[in-house]
Each structure stands twice: as C-alpha cells, then as structure tokens.
Amino acid sequence: MAIVETRKLTKVFKQGQPGAVNHVDLETREGEFLVFLGPSGSGKTTLLRMIAGLETPTSGEILIGGNVVNHLPPRERRIAMVFQSYALYPHLTVYQNIVFPLKAQKVKKELHKQKVEWASALLGIGRLLDRKPRELSGGERQRVALARAIVREPSVFLLDEPLSNLDAKLRASAREELEQFQKRVGTTTIYVTHDQVEAMAMGDRVVVLNQGTVRQIGTPQEVYDQPADTFVATFLGSPPMNLLETDDLIVGFRPERFLPSGLVAGSGSTDEIASRMKTEHLLLADVGKRVPLRFRVEYIEYLGAERILYGALEGGRFPGKAVASRIPSGVTERYEANSVHDFIVPESELKFFDRASEKRVAPKAIPWQ
Amino acid sequence: MVSGTGRRVFGGLVHALVLMAFSVLLAFPFYWMLITIFKRTNDLYNLQNNPFKFNEKPTLEHLQLLFHDTLYLRWVANTAFVGAIVVLITLVLAVPAAYALARLTGRWGERLGIAIFLTYLVPPTLLFIPLSRLVAILGLQDSLWSLIVVYPSFTVPFSIWLLMGFFKSIPRELEDAAMVDGLTRFGAFVKLVVPISVSGILTVVIFSFTLVTQEFVYALTFISSEAHQMVGVGVPIFLVRGDVYYWGSLMAACLITSLPIALLYNLFLDRFIAGFTVGAVK
Ligand SMILES: Nc1ncnc2c1ncn2[C@@H]1O[C@H](COP(=O)(O)OP(=O)(O)O)[C@@H](O)[C@H]1O
Ligand SMILES: [Mg+2]
C-alpha cells in the first residue's frame, strides 16, 4: 500500500510546443480508487506513464510511499500496470504470463505456483492457464492482465483504459467486478479513462484533466454537482450542462433540472401533477424559487428510460439559445417537434461561471427577462 | 448442371494433378543428378541411349573421383566454417542494430534503415575490385578470413532491414510491460523481443548461410589454393578440366551440397515465409 503524489509534474514532448502534462499536483489517499478522466489527448496516459517510470518527466517530482522516485526505473517502483492493449506476452501461456513478474523479480521458485494459483483463482481464470493469449476472448485477456498485475502484490495499481476494448455489455460487468476486486485487495489504484460513466461509477475521487492540466479533483458527486469550471461542467453529463452567456457571466443548468413547469410542485395541485406521471421518480418536493423559460422543442431522442428534448429558448433574455432537457420516462406528456412549452429551472440549480476565466463563481441574481 | 459431389471430386482431381505436376517439376533435377552420379561415362555420352534410365551397370567411379581425387570434403568443411562464422557475425551485428534503429532513434532510425538497405543493392561485381585491394592490405589473400570479412558487408544490411520490420511489429507496450514487471530494457530485449522475433532471426540465419554457400565472385577472386576453396568454386574449377566435364562427379557434388540446404528450407518453411511477410497479416 502506498500513496502516490505528484508535484508540479510536467512533460513537454517537443520543445516550444504546449506540454502534454502541465504542472500537475495531486495526491492519492491510502487504498483509494482514483480516476483520471479527460478527453482523448488530455495527457492521462502520459501522466500515468510518468508515474510508472516509462516516461521521464520534463520537470516536477513523483513520490510513491513518501519517497521521490524520479530516478528509479519502473521495476523498482513496486507498481503494477495494466495497459490498454493488455500487453500479454504472445509467445507465453497464461501461466507463464502470470508468473513472468515473479521470475523477473526473482521471487523464490517454491512460491511461484501457489501465487499464480491464488491470482488466477481470484480472477476466475484457473482453467485457462495452458492457453496462449491469442486463444482468449477480450474479457479473458483483461483478466489475465489483471492477474499478472496482482500476482506480485504491488503497492500501487496503474490501469490505462483497461475496459475500452470490451463490448458494452461486458464492460458494465467488468467495471463492477474490477471495483469489487479493488475493494477486496485494497491496493491504491489509479485508473485512466475517457468514459465519464466509468469514472463516476468506480472512482472514490475523480481527477478531471484537459490539455494536460488538472481542472478539478473531487468525488464523483462533487465534480458533477459542483463543477469547478465550464470544461468540467460540459465534459460530465450527457447531454452536457446547458450554458447561457451573459455579460461577464455564464449561467449553467443540467438538462435533468430543466423541466416542464407543470411537473414541478407548487405549479399546480399535487393531484394534477401526480395524474400526469406514471411513477413517482420525478422531483415533487417544493424547489423554492423557479426561473420560467419558454422552450421550443426541435427534436426528440427517445432513450427508453428517458427522453431528451433538444431545442432553443424563446423570448426572454436568451432567445434562440440551444438547450436540452432530460425527461424521465415516468412523464407521459407528449412533445412534438416545433411545439413551444413552459419550462422552469429551480434557481438553486443554477451554476454561475466567470466568462473570462470560465471558473465557477458565487451565485448572482440576473434579470431573466 | 454438375452435382455438388461431382464438383468436389473434380476439384480434388485438379488439386491432385497440380500438386503432382509441381512435385515432378521440383523433384526432377534431384532425380537427374542422382541417376547421373551412378551412370558410366559411356552410358552418359551415348546419344542412342534412353537418358532416363541406366543402360549399363551403375558404377561408383564418379564418387570415388570426387572423394579421392579432389578436396571436396575439405571444401564442404571450408564452406560450413565460413558460413557459421558469417552467420554469427551477422547476428551479433544486425540484431542489436536493427533493434536500435527500430526503437530508439525515431524518424532518423527509419531513414538510416533505408540507407542501409540501399547499400545492399550495390552489385558485388562493382565492389570486388576495391574490396580485393582491401583484402590485400589486410594480408588476407587466399585465406578464408577474407571471405569472412567481406560477406557480412551484404548479409548485415539485409538482415538489419529484415529484422527492423520484425522489431517494429512488436508493440512497444510489451516491452513497457516487461520493464514494469521487473526487467531492465536489455532484459526485456533478450527475454521478450528475441523470442518473439525468432522467425526473423531464423530467416537471417538461413539467408546468410545460403548466401555464403552460393556466392561466387569473391570466393573465386580472393581464394587461389585448392585447399582453401569454397565448395561453390572448387567444384566447377576442379571438375571441369578444359572442355572435359566430369558430369557424374559434378552431379554428386551438387546433390550432396544441396540436400542439407533443401531439407533445412523445408523444415523451417513456414517460419521462413513468416520472416519475409512480416506485417502482411496481423
Ligand atoms: N511519445 C510521444 N511523443 C510525442 N507526443 C506524444 C507522445 N505521447 C503522447 N504525445 C502527445 O501528448 C498528448 C497527450 O497524450 P496522451 O497522454 O496519450 O493522452 P490521453 O491518454 O489522455 O489520450 C497528445 O497530444 C499526444 O499527441
Ligand atoms: Mg491514453
């Protein structure tokens, strides 16, 4: 077990060009599942490879377990890494793949068999030990790669998009398993992904990266509900947060908080609202002050559990601004393309950002008409 | 209309015929050499005879001539000796060079690789005059070492080029994984890159060895004494005297020399093909 810390960590691949990783400061907690989340090209892999020792930092320090490890080669950092391609050794059997780190690190021979069996049992791949990697499915390969990573009981796990090669269904179950597994072994884990669902579901905390800089570090709830800037606000959530620009401010609200006014408590009798809904999932509590907006629906995506309405605001302060609304399937109201409706946003759900810096600022009152 | 079974039988027949035709085509030279070795000279030169069979009693005289009156075995040993050392030198130089060019030098690696390959395209006939001066300066005239020094100048570039393709097709992440798993970069190279590239390395071995056995120009010009000949030069020089061809002995020398190489090729055929088509399929 160990804590990983980076101090002003920077990587510039070509002089004169912007760095792939810029002044990153972060610190894991003991046994934590920390997720690096960012779009592709945001420097997640480079950051992870520097922690692993596979890439030399241009400047800054890396600490593992309290010691600066910049000068140590990967093999001396007591880490294990799972690569996006899994990087299984193609000429070796599954058994030989898993035992490879033990041999390389000169673990006593008597222990090999027992440790491989422990790791393969933990991942349920005991019956695959004689196969070659090319004879395995994607899910099996991923397990072998994990078994190879845990067999030497490292102090830190580094995982680079380990689920991105699996199909959607397998990915969901693998995600669940991986999370359970990490809780069980309790090893500090850094997990790289560009998939916000993965990040939210698995991470104890999420580090949101863009263009090599850290935009926000926080629990999934914090980064979703209290985004530090407009990048985080729009990168998380699908569809992203609606943003409206005005003077020196940007006002934002989530599509799931942008709802037909008739469906929010306080805008009619409770019976009336309940009769228009099949389930009670929708927020019925009194939401306090509301901002009314007229919404012209342009097209509708039906996603089963919800509908997403895309369209634009009408009249008011932001005429013609594109916005989206997410409506749970319990709402039976019909919406047609090119119809105009009265919608509201609870005022408490509004987020304010400074227009110049794009950072979040304290709520302000703005005239909506 | 042809029924399904009919078509299958017909297809099988064509398949068998094609295979047979090729087998005959490829086996015929061996048959011809074999029968010529044991034919009496009169039988060979009599145009009235059927050339495909023995018309007189077979004889061992040609083999006797080859083994007793020439230094054939010595030449074979010379060739094997030069071949082994050239293969060794080629591997020692080409494997690390190819790895370095494939991995460590980025874009320049590729350009350098192409430049090295271009040197392979310079015909040996152009080079043998300057190289013979070089051999003279080194004092290696009439020594097998002259060939050992010269042959790597074309086995090495080609091998580097071939192995570069191999090493490039190995994902870098594999080496990264090995380094995280506890090896040094050199360890990862020895324990991972070399075993994965074994087809390419075998191809280099076979290619270099074959080249040594069949090279003619240098072997002819650098070596003069009978005892130092390579088999590919000694046989035609000492078994063709004036306009007299010792056909039986010539054929015996050819057959005995070519059989091991043919067998070697057969044994490693799949790997050999993989060696030349690296990257063509995933
Ligand atoms: N070896 C390299 N040489 C030059 N540029 C690189 C190298 N590796 C990554 N980069 C660049 O660094 C940036 C970050 O890449 P990467 O860390 O792979 O992003 P991510 O993993 O978030 O998709 C990208 O712009 C990429 O082109
Ligand atoms: Mg990446």
XYZ file of C-alpha atoms and ligand atoms in Angstrom:
679
model
C 0.000 0.000 0.000
C 1.276 3.428 -0.740
C 0.341 6.977 -1.528
C 1.233 8.412 -4.914
C 1.955 12.094 -5.121
C 2.986 14.344 -7.990
C 4.437 17.820 -7.563
C 4.363 20.283 -10.463
C 4.742 17.327 -12.779
C 5.273 18.433 -16.374
C 6.003 16.655 -19.646
C 6.879 18.502 -22.838
C 7.488 16.159 -25.768
C 8.693 18.758 -28.253
C 10.296 21.963 -27.130
C 8.254 25.001 -27.966
C 5.022 23.055 -28.107
C 2.462 23.013 -25.310
C 3.163 20.310 -22.760
C 1.269 17.015 -22.738
C 1.120 17.326 -18.937
C 1.431 20.681 -17.208
C 2.219 21.318 -13.534
C 0.086 18.520 -12.176
C -0.226 18.398 -8.398
C -2.179 15.538 -6.945
C -2.076 13.079 -4.100
C -3.882 9.784 -3.739
C -5.169 8.549 -0.436
C -4.275 5.211 1.085
C -6.124 2.405 -0.727
C -8.026 4.868 -2.842
C -9.503 4.291 -6.292
C -8.503 7.458 -8.118
C -9.712 8.017 -11.669
C -8.045 10.225 -14.273
C -10.833 11.409 -16.542
C -10.414 13.513 -19.644
C -10.962 13.552 -23.385
C -8.502 11.726 -25.581
C -5.223 13.616 -25.872
C -5.621 15.264 -22.486
C -2.437 13.698 -21.129
C -3.882 10.896 -18.994
C -1.640 8.193 -20.410
C 1.437 10.414 -20.280
C 0.753 11.216 -16.636
C 0.286 7.546 -15.795
C 3.416 6.519 -17.693
C 5.450 9.088 -15.804
C 4.189 7.655 -12.519
C 5.143 4.207 -13.803
C 8.603 5.379 -14.817
C 8.099 4.650 -18.513
C 8.312 8.325 -19.420
C 10.821 10.801 -17.994
C 9.225 13.989 -16.632
C 10.448 17.273 -18.065
C 10.167 18.745 -14.592
C 8.453 18.078 -11.300
C 8.565 15.243 -8.806
C 6.840 11.919 -8.314
C 6.585 10.392 -4.868
C 5.475 6.870 -4.072
C 5.092 5.982 -0.414
C 6.691 9.276 0.548
C 9.914 8.798 -1.445
C 10.877 10.662 -4.586
C 11.098 8.002 -7.303
C 12.034 10.134 -10.326
C 15.385 8.406 -10.655
C 14.051 4.857 -10.192
C 13.382 2.585 -13.191
C 9.864 1.101 -13.442
C 10.915 -2.216 -11.945
C 11.972 -0.579 -8.695
C 8.772 1.388 -8.099
C 6.727 -1.501 -6.700
C 3.907 -0.794 -9.126
C 1.866 -2.929 -11.468
C 0.334 -1.663 -14.659
C -2.420 -2.874 -16.941
C -2.150 -1.482 -20.447
C -4.961 -0.604 -22.798
C -3.843 -3.369 -25.172
C -3.241 -5.653 -22.143
C 0.288 -6.275 -23.457
C 0.141 -10.008 -22.785
C 3.289 -11.786 -23.914
C 2.117 -13.546 -27.071
C 4.650 -16.379 -27.046
C 3.913 -17.428 -23.478
C 0.987 -19.324 -21.984
C -1.331 -17.699 -19.489
C 0.552 -19.402 -16.661
C 3.885 -18.170 -17.970
C 2.450 -14.687 -18.410
C 1.278 -14.529 -14.822
C 4.481 -15.984 -13.411
C 6.614 -13.598 -15.503
C 6.817 -10.766 -12.928
C 7.669 -13.267 -10.181
C 10.538 -14.661 -12.225
C 11.700 -11.236 -13.304
C 11.750 -10.029 -9.719
C 13.468 -13.197 -8.536
C 10.729 -14.309 -6.183
C 11.567 -17.717 -4.678
C 10.681 -20.509 -7.053
C 8.729 -22.541 -4.488
C 6.221 -19.706 -4.216
C 5.502 -19.326 -7.946
C 2.855 -21.986 -8.356
C 0.991 -21.047 -5.231
C 0.932 -17.338 -6.110
C -0.183 -17.918 -9.690
C -2.959 -20.150 -8.423
C -4.043 -17.525 -5.915
C -4.145 -14.776 -8.556
C -5.868 -16.872 -11.191
C -8.450 -18.132 -8.720
C -9.186 -14.583 -7.641
C -9.965 -13.686 -11.242
C -11.591 -16.978 -12.178
C -9.151 -17.927 -14.917
C -7.808 -21.133 -13.385
C -8.873 -23.222 -16.355
C -7.139 -21.001 -18.911
C -3.595 -21.436 -17.627
C -2.382 -23.540 -20.552
C -3.736 -21.318 -23.305
C -1.854 -18.769 -25.335
C -3.146 -15.166 -25.295
C -4.400 -15.384 -28.897
C -6.763 -18.168 -27.823
C -8.535 -15.922 -25.309
C -11.508 -13.599 -25.628
C -11.207 -9.901 -24.814
C -12.664 -10.343 -21.345
C -10.344 -13.248 -20.575
C -7.319 -11.296 -21.726
C -8.251 -8.462 -19.447
C -8.424 -10.851 -16.505
C -5.067 -12.358 -17.344
C -3.574 -8.877 -17.493
C -5.065 -8.137 -14.064
C -3.829 -11.436 -12.658
C -0.348 -10.639 -13.932
C -0.615 -7.263 -12.221
C -1.717 -8.507 -8.803
C 0.430 -11.625 -8.574
C 3.386 -9.798 -7.075
C 1.195 -7.803 -4.668
C 2.301 -4.312 -5.738
C 1.805 -1.210 -3.642
C 0.092 0.687 -6.477
C -2.012 -0.383 -9.456
C -1.957 1.700 -12.593
C -4.646 0.925 -15.144
C -4.843 2.587 -18.542
C -8.322 2.256 -20.041
C -8.423 -1.472 -19.291
C -12.061 -1.831 -20.306
C -12.086 0.109 -23.537
C -11.507 -2.987 -25.683
C -14.551 -4.798 -24.338
C -18.022 -4.632 -25.785
C -20.610 -2.538 -23.966
C -22.259 -5.330 -22.034
C -19.055 -6.958 -20.886
C -17.724 -3.558 -19.964
C -20.521 -2.955 -17.475
C -19.959 -6.260 -15.703
C -16.167 -5.934 -15.822
C -16.494 -2.477 -14.291
C -18.478 -3.864 -11.409
C -16.025 -6.728 -10.909
C -12.984 -4.533 -11.058
C -14.445 -2.232 -8.466
C -15.276 -5.115 -6.126
C -11.869 -6.557 -6.679
C -10.111 -3.329 -5.802
C -12.126 -3.003 -2.613
C -11.136 -6.526 -1.669
C -7.397 -6.197 -2.195
C -7.408 -2.587 -1.006
C -4.452 -1.507 -3.135
C -4.142 2.159 -4.090
C -5.297 2.310 -7.690
C -5.029 4.916 -10.403
C -7.425 4.285 -13.230
C -7.372 6.141 -16.543
C -10.486 6.507 -18.642
C -12.180 8.877 -21.048
C -15.573 7.420 -20.145
C -17.417 9.573 -17.622
C -19.764 6.765 -16.662
C -16.816 4.569 -15.707
C -15.231 7.411 -13.791
C -18.397 8.265 -11.859
C -19.236 4.648 -11.122
C -15.830 3.457 -9.993
C -13.892 6.373 -8.625
C -13.561 7.277 -4.978
C -12.341 10.543 -6.415
C -12.050 11.795 -9.965
C -9.264 13.935 -11.429
C -10.629 15.793 -14.440
C -7.880 16.585 -16.944
C -7.893 18.745 -20.028
C -4.917 19.684 -22.179
C -2.531 18.341 -19.597
C -3.842 20.367 -16.694
C -5.958 19.312 -13.742
C -9.342 21.029 -13.913
C -10.813 19.562 -10.763
C -10.230 16.835 -8.214
C -13.182 15.626 -6.218
C -15.655 12.867 -5.504
C -17.937 11.954 -8.410
C -20.682 13.943 -6.714
C -18.513 16.999 -6.293
C -17.311 17.108 -9.868
C -20.837 16.592 -11.143
C -22.738 18.915 -8.846
C -20.040 21.483 -8.122
C -18.041 21.700 -11.345
C -15.023 23.940 -10.948
C -15.288 25.396 -14.444
C -17.230 25.205 -17.675
C -14.983 22.438 -19.029
C -15.848 20.110 -16.156
C -19.486 21.200 -16.349
C -19.780 20.258 -20.001
C -17.462 17.238 -20.017
C -19.548 15.458 -17.390
C -23.168 14.670 -18.016
C -24.873 13.688 -21.200
C -26.198 15.795 -22.711
C -23.791 18.316 -21.131
C -24.819 21.205 -18.931
C -26.730 23.958 -20.729
C -24.687 27.133 -20.741
C -26.050 30.637 -21.347
C -23.654 33.521 -21.768
C -24.494 36.964 -20.494
C -22.255 39.997 -19.987
C -19.353 38.753 -17.887
C -21.131 35.617 -16.653
C -22.039 32.184 -17.893
C -25.125 30.617 -16.361
C -25.486 26.862 -16.456
C -28.067 24.258 -15.546
C -28.243 20.493 -16.067
C -30.748 19.137 -18.621
C -32.337 16.963 -15.927
C -33.094 20.118 -13.925
C -34.778 21.822 -16.848
C -38.332 20.531 -16.621
C -41.848 21.279 -17.792
C -43.315 23.761 -15.333
C -46.489 21.730 -14.890
C -44.481 18.853 -13.433
C -42.864 20.695 -10.585
C -44.516 21.012 -7.209
C -46.000 24.405 -6.498
C -47.184 24.970 -10.028
C -50.482 23.169 -9.703
C -52.351 20.903 -7.326
C -50.424 17.807 -6.304
C -53.179 15.579 -7.689
C -52.918 17.207 -11.049
C -49.177 16.612 -11.228
C -49.414 13.056 -9.983
C -52.031 12.276 -12.585
C -49.643 13.315 -15.329
C -46.934 10.989 -14.132
C -46.819 7.241 -14.077
C -44.073 6.925 -11.470
C -43.033 9.000 -8.553
C -39.427 9.338 -9.677
C -39.778 12.947 -10.566
C -38.848 15.518 -8.058
C -42.040 16.585 -6.312
C -40.632 18.475 -3.388
C -41.016 22.188 -3.404
C -37.988 23.529 -5.210
C -38.204 27.079 -3.987
C -37.730 29.907 -6.436
C -38.040 28.981 -10.069
C -36.854 30.552 -13.282
C -39.503 30.221 -16.002
C -38.264 29.761 -19.561
C -40.117 29.161 -22.817
C -38.675 26.187 -24.681
C -39.187 25.400 -28.359
C -38.618 21.660 -28.844
C -36.810 20.908 -32.098
C -36.172 17.205 -31.925
C -36.593 14.389 -29.516
C -34.388 11.412 -28.691
C -36.248 8.510 -27.176
C -33.840 6.504 -24.983
C -36.244 4.193 -23.183
C -35.659 5.247 -19.605
C -35.772 8.875 -20.612
C -36.390 11.306 -23.414
C -34.012 14.004 -24.405
C -35.544 17.133 -25.901
C -33.272 19.371 -27.934
C -34.368 22.836 -28.860
C -33.951 26.543 -28.171
C -35.227 29.132 -25.741
C -37.901 31.543 -26.928
C -38.130 35.200 -25.910
C -36.762 36.340 -22.583
C -33.123 37.222 -22.158
C -31.668 34.341 -24.208
C -33.790 33.995 -27.324
C -32.589 31.294 -29.697
C -30.053 29.724 -27.262
C -29.729 25.967 -27.815
C -30.592 23.948 -24.716
C -31.547 20.368 -23.887
C -33.877 18.800 -21.389
C -33.860 15.288 -19.976
C -37.259 13.943 -19.105
C -37.673 10.660 -17.177
C -39.899 8.069 -18.788
C -42.454 8.434 -15.983
C -43.599 11.665 -17.552
C -46.236 10.869 -20.125
C -46.624 14.371 -21.509
C -46.318 14.374 -25.320
C -43.830 16.647 -27.014
C -43.808 17.314 -30.725
C -41.128 18.899 -32.821
C -41.658 22.655 -33.121
C -44.011 22.983 -30.225
C -43.387 25.612 -27.541
C -43.694 24.808 -23.843
C -43.338 26.469 -20.477
C -40.318 25.056 -18.661
C -38.646 26.011 -15.424
C -35.275 25.675 -13.739
C -35.097 25.733 -9.930
C -32.999 28.729 -9.047
C -30.942 26.653 -6.601
C -29.757 24.514 -9.536
C -28.202 27.367 -11.455
C -24.390 27.415 -11.673
C -22.507 30.606 -12.399
C -19.158 30.882 -14.136
C -16.927 33.842 -14.809
C -16.998 34.423 -18.534
C -13.314 35.324 -18.846
C -11.740 32.646 -16.653
C -14.595 30.116 -17.064
C -14.211 29.333 -13.337
C -17.237 28.908 -11.151
C -18.276 31.924 -9.078
C -20.828 32.584 -6.365
C -24.493 32.691 -7.470
C -25.748 36.086 -8.571
C -29.141 37.432 -9.385
C -29.549 38.141 -13.087
C -32.576 39.651 -14.810
C -34.198 36.862 -16.867
C -36.492 38.994 -18.982
C -25.505 -28.932 -64.202
C -22.797 -30.512 -62.095
C -23.834 -32.030 -58.787
C -22.114 -30.987 -55.527
C -20.223 -34.249 -55.132
C -19.261 -34.194 -58.795
C -17.807 -30.777 -58.409
C -15.939 -31.813 -55.282
C -14.425 -34.869 -56.964
C -13.440 -32.749 -59.941
C -11.888 -30.124 -57.667
C -9.941 -32.781 -55.805
C -8.685 -34.179 -59.099
C -7.449 -30.810 -60.298
C -5.799 -30.253 -56.945
C -4.020 -33.611 -57.137
C -2.931 -33.005 -60.726
C -1.463 -29.608 -59.963
C 0.362 -30.975 -56.942
C 1.694 -33.870 -58.999
C 2.899 -31.612 -61.784
C 4.778 -29.426 -59.322
C 6.237 -32.384 -57.469
C 7.583 -33.834 -60.720
C 8.917 -30.457 -61.772
C 10.721 -29.927 -58.480
C 11.910 -33.491 -57.931
C 13.194 -33.961 -61.460
C 16.542 -32.163 -61.006
C 17.254 -34.326 -57.991
C 16.386 -37.468 -59.919
C 18.590 -36.342 -62.813
C 21.523 -35.665 -60.511
C 21.058 -38.958 -58.698
C 20.928 -41.080 -61.865
C 23.873 -39.242 -63.423
C 26.074 -39.908 -60.394
C 25.896 -43.649 -60.910
C 25.943 -43.824 -64.731
C 29.018 -44.996 -66.550
C 30.641 -42.331 -68.710
C 29.883 -44.294 -71.920
C 26.236 -44.516 -70.957
C 26.182 -40.741 -70.379
C 27.678 -39.804 -73.722
C 25.879 -42.288 -75.971
C 23.100 -40.362 -77.697
C 21.291 -43.544 -78.750
C 20.580 -44.407 -75.098
C 17.425 -43.579 -73.221
C 18.727 -40.847 -70.860
C 16.135 -41.501 -68.142
C 17.391 -44.940 -67.097
C 20.544 -46.993 -66.649
C 21.570 -48.598 -69.945
C 24.714 -50.091 -68.479
C 25.514 -51.305 -64.990
C 25.719 -48.496 -62.413
C 29.151 -47.533 -61.112
C 30.748 -45.789 -58.123
C 33.690 -44.375 -60.078
C 32.390 -40.797 -60.117
C 32.010 -40.779 -56.346
C 35.480 -42.182 -55.997
C 36.874 -39.414 -58.174
C 35.044 -36.795 -56.132
C 36.144 -38.034 -52.753
C 39.643 -39.270 -53.537
C 40.973 -37.090 -56.322
C 39.592 -33.729 -55.204
C 39.441 -31.987 -51.825
C 35.642 -31.954 -51.949
C 35.174 -32.738 -48.269
C 37.651 -30.055 -47.379
C 35.693 -27.546 -49.458
C 32.465 -28.502 -47.744
C 34.137 -28.042 -44.382
C 35.530 -24.660 -45.506
C 32.063 -23.558 -46.571
C 30.458 -24.708 -43.340
C 33.158 -22.925 -41.356
C 32.808 -19.641 -43.234
C 29.007 -19.955 -43.163
C 28.891 -20.495 -39.414
C 31.153 -17.559 -38.642
C 29.386 -15.241 -41.081
C 26.024 -16.171 -39.550
C 27.432 -15.453 -36.119
C 28.871 -12.083 -37.129
C 25.639 -11.173 -38.901
C 23.528 -11.936 -35.844
C 25.844 -10.155 -33.451
C 25.801 -7.006 -35.587
C 22.349 -6.996 -37.120
C 20.135 -7.908 -34.147
C 21.158 -5.019 -31.876
C 21.482 -2.593 -34.782
C 18.001 -3.404 -36.052
C 16.565 -3.040 -32.564
C 18.225 0.314 -32.079
C 17.042 1.565 -35.450
C 13.513 0.299 -34.894
C 13.099 1.643 -31.373
C 15.474 4.225 -30.160
C 16.164 6.777 -32.841
C 12.726 7.832 -34.013
C 12.428 9.193 -37.531
C 16.147 9.100 -38.190
C 16.070 5.411 -37.492
C 13.826 4.877 -40.469
C 15.970 6.970 -42.823
C 19.117 5.243 -41.678
C 17.379 1.910 -42.174
C 16.560 2.773 -45.776
C 20.112 3.988 -46.372
C 21.451 0.704 -45.042
C 19.150 -1.232 -47.286
C 20.334 0.762 -50.301
C 23.904 -0.370 -49.714
C 22.628 -3.906 -50.145
C 21.542 -3.021 -53.671
C 25.089 -2.178 -54.838
C 26.075 -5.166 -57.028
C 29.037 -7.198 -55.697
C 30.664 -7.138 -59.128
C 31.200 -3.401 -58.678
C 32.747 -3.836 -55.284
C 35.086 -6.706 -55.776
C 37.972 -4.670 -57.187
C 38.178 -2.167 -54.309
C 37.492 -4.964 -51.846
C 40.324 -7.081 -53.231
C 42.680 -4.155 -52.586
C 41.339 -4.072 -49.066
C 41.878 -7.781 -48.631
C 45.438 -7.386 -49.899
C 46.115 -4.573 -47.451
C 44.806 -6.740 -44.629
C 47.059 -9.538 -45.809
C 44.189 -11.958 -46.156
C 44.736 -13.137 -49.747
C 43.999 -16.820 -50.199
C 42.587 -17.066 -46.696
C 39.036 -17.994 -45.714
C 39.135 -14.980 -43.424
C 38.982 -12.709 -46.443
C 35.509 -14.072 -47.153
C 34.553 -13.932 -43.500
C 35.399 -10.246 -43.512
C 33.654 -9.439 -46.797
C 30.411 -11.439 -46.672
C 28.908 -9.607 -43.699
C 29.045 -6.438 -45.799
C 25.989 -7.698 -47.590
C 24.421 -10.086 -45.098
C 24.351 -7.442 -42.362
C 22.450 -4.664 -44.195
C 19.803 -7.006 -45.491
C 19.409 -8.642 -42.105
C 19.143 -5.301 -40.339
C 16.435 -4.283 -42.716
C 14.542 -7.532 -42.299
C 14.800 -7.534 -38.510
C 13.765 -3.886 -38.256
C 10.417 -4.885 -39.712
C 10.128 -7.584 -37.085
C 11.014 -5.422 -34.152
C 8.697 -2.662 -35.293
C 5.787 -5.075 -35.424
C 6.254 -5.825 -31.710
C 4.147 -3.332 -29.749
C 6.218 -1.093 -27.510
C 3.740 -1.712 -24.716
C 5.026 -5.282 -24.463
C 8.466 -4.039 -23.524
C 6.963 -1.446 -21.214
C 5.010 -4.212 -19.514
C 8.158 -6.292 -19.124
C 10.003 -3.346 -17.619
C 7.193 -2.720 -15.135
C 7.165 -6.451 -14.409
C 10.777 -6.318 -13.296
C 13.175 -6.444 -16.243
C 15.708 -3.932 -17.493
C 15.388 -2.726 -21.077
C 18.143 -5.149 -22.050
C 16.404 -7.933 -20.162
C 13.160 -7.149 -21.966
C 15.027 -7.315 -25.258
C 16.594 -10.698 -24.520
C 13.605 -12.336 -22.829
C 10.837 -10.851 -24.936
C 11.875 -9.273 -28.223
C 14.263 -12.031 -29.287
C 11.918 -14.973 -28.594
C 9.016 -13.205 -30.316
C 11.187 -12.485 -33.356
C 12.510 -15.994 -33.655
C 11.093 -16.350 -37.186
C 13.013 -13.311 -38.309
C 16.212 -14.477 -36.674
C 15.907 -17.920 -38.278
C 15.319 -16.244 -41.619
C 18.503 -14.250 -41.155
C 20.433 -17.427 -40.315
C 19.182 -19.294 -43.362
C 19.584 -16.316 -45.662
C 23.168 -15.627 -44.572
C 24.192 -19.243 -44.719
C 22.685 -19.764 -48.174
C 24.383 -16.657 -49.443
C 27.738 -17.953 -48.250
C 27.275 -21.300 -49.965
C 26.290 -19.841 -53.316
C 28.449 -16.722 -53.574
C 30.881 -16.999 -56.488
C 32.677 -13.773 -57.443
C 34.508 -13.138 -54.168
C 35.145 -16.798 -53.488
C 36.754 -17.068 -56.912
C 38.897 -13.937 -56.771
C 40.093 -13.948 -53.181
C 40.949 -17.633 -52.861
C 43.529 -19.351 -55.048
C 44.868 -22.536 -53.472
C 42.919 -25.761 -53.781
C 42.827 -26.433 -50.072
C 41.127 -23.124 -49.315
C 38.350 -23.278 -51.896
C 34.707 -22.890 -51.056
C 32.545 -25.687 -52.384
C 30.758 -23.460 -54.896
C 34.043 -22.548 -56.614
C 36.164 -25.637 -56.016
C 33.685 -27.972 -57.671
C 33.412 -26.188 -61.050
C 37.152 -25.385 -61.135
C 38.446 -28.855 -60.398
C 35.736 -30.948 -62.049
C 35.715 -29.067 -65.325
C 39.135 -29.527 -66.856
C 39.473 -27.725 -70.144
C 36.396 -28.805 -72.010
C 36.043 -32.052 -70.103
C 33.104 -32.099 -67.730
C 33.154 -34.782 -65.055
C 29.375 -34.944 -65.075
C 28.970 -37.765 -62.611
C 31.232 -36.181 -60.010
C 29.793 -32.716 -60.631
C 26.299 -34.011 -60.030
C 27.405 -35.859 -56.913
C 28.923 -32.666 -55.508
C 25.783 -30.695 -56.328
C 23.428 -33.221 -54.811
C 25.380 -33.705 -51.612
C 25.750 -29.966 -51.100
C 22.201 -29.001 -51.911
C 20.366 -31.708 -49.961
C 21.025 -30.340 -46.467
C 20.012 -26.852 -47.557
C 16.855 -28.139 -49.205
C 15.992 -30.049 -46.044
C 16.681 -27.013 -43.906
C 14.381 -24.878 -46.010
C 11.659 -27.481 -45.803
C 11.943 -27.749 -42.069
C 11.578 -24.030 -41.497
C 9.455 -23.174 -44.495
C 6.559 -21.726 -42.507
C 8.799 -19.595 -40.358
C 10.796 -18.559 -43.369
C 7.703 -17.308 -45.146
C 6.597 -15.569 -41.970
C 10.006 -13.929 -41.950
C 9.545 -12.371 -45.332
C 5.889 -11.448 -44.995
C 6.080 -9.845 -41.577
C 3.406 -7.229 -41.165
C 1.427 -8.509 -44.119
C -1.032 -10.177 -41.782
C -1.798 -9.394 -38.190
N 5.670 9.719 -27.381
C 5.085 10.892 -27.690
N 5.695 11.789 -28.490
C 5.122 12.976 -28.793
N 3.911 13.345 -28.370
C 3.226 12.497 -27.581
C 3.778 11.228 -27.205
N 2.869 10.585 -26.422
C 1.815 11.433 -26.311
N 2.025 12.572 -27.001
C 1.103 13.716 -27.076
O 0.778 14.107 -25.775
C -0.604 14.438 -25.662
C -1.248 13.602 -24.585
O -1.288 12.272 -24.994
P -1.811 11.106 -24.071
O -1.151 11.198 -22.760
O -1.651 9.848 -24.816
O -3.352 11.471 -23.932
P -4.574 10.566 -23.456
O -4.027 9.313 -22.846
O -5.298 11.428 -22.466
O -5.415 10.327 -24.646
C -1.202 14.219 -27.043
O -1.288 15.471 -27.676
C -0.206 13.338 -27.732
O -0.186 13.589 -29.108
Mg -4.422 7.303 -23.441
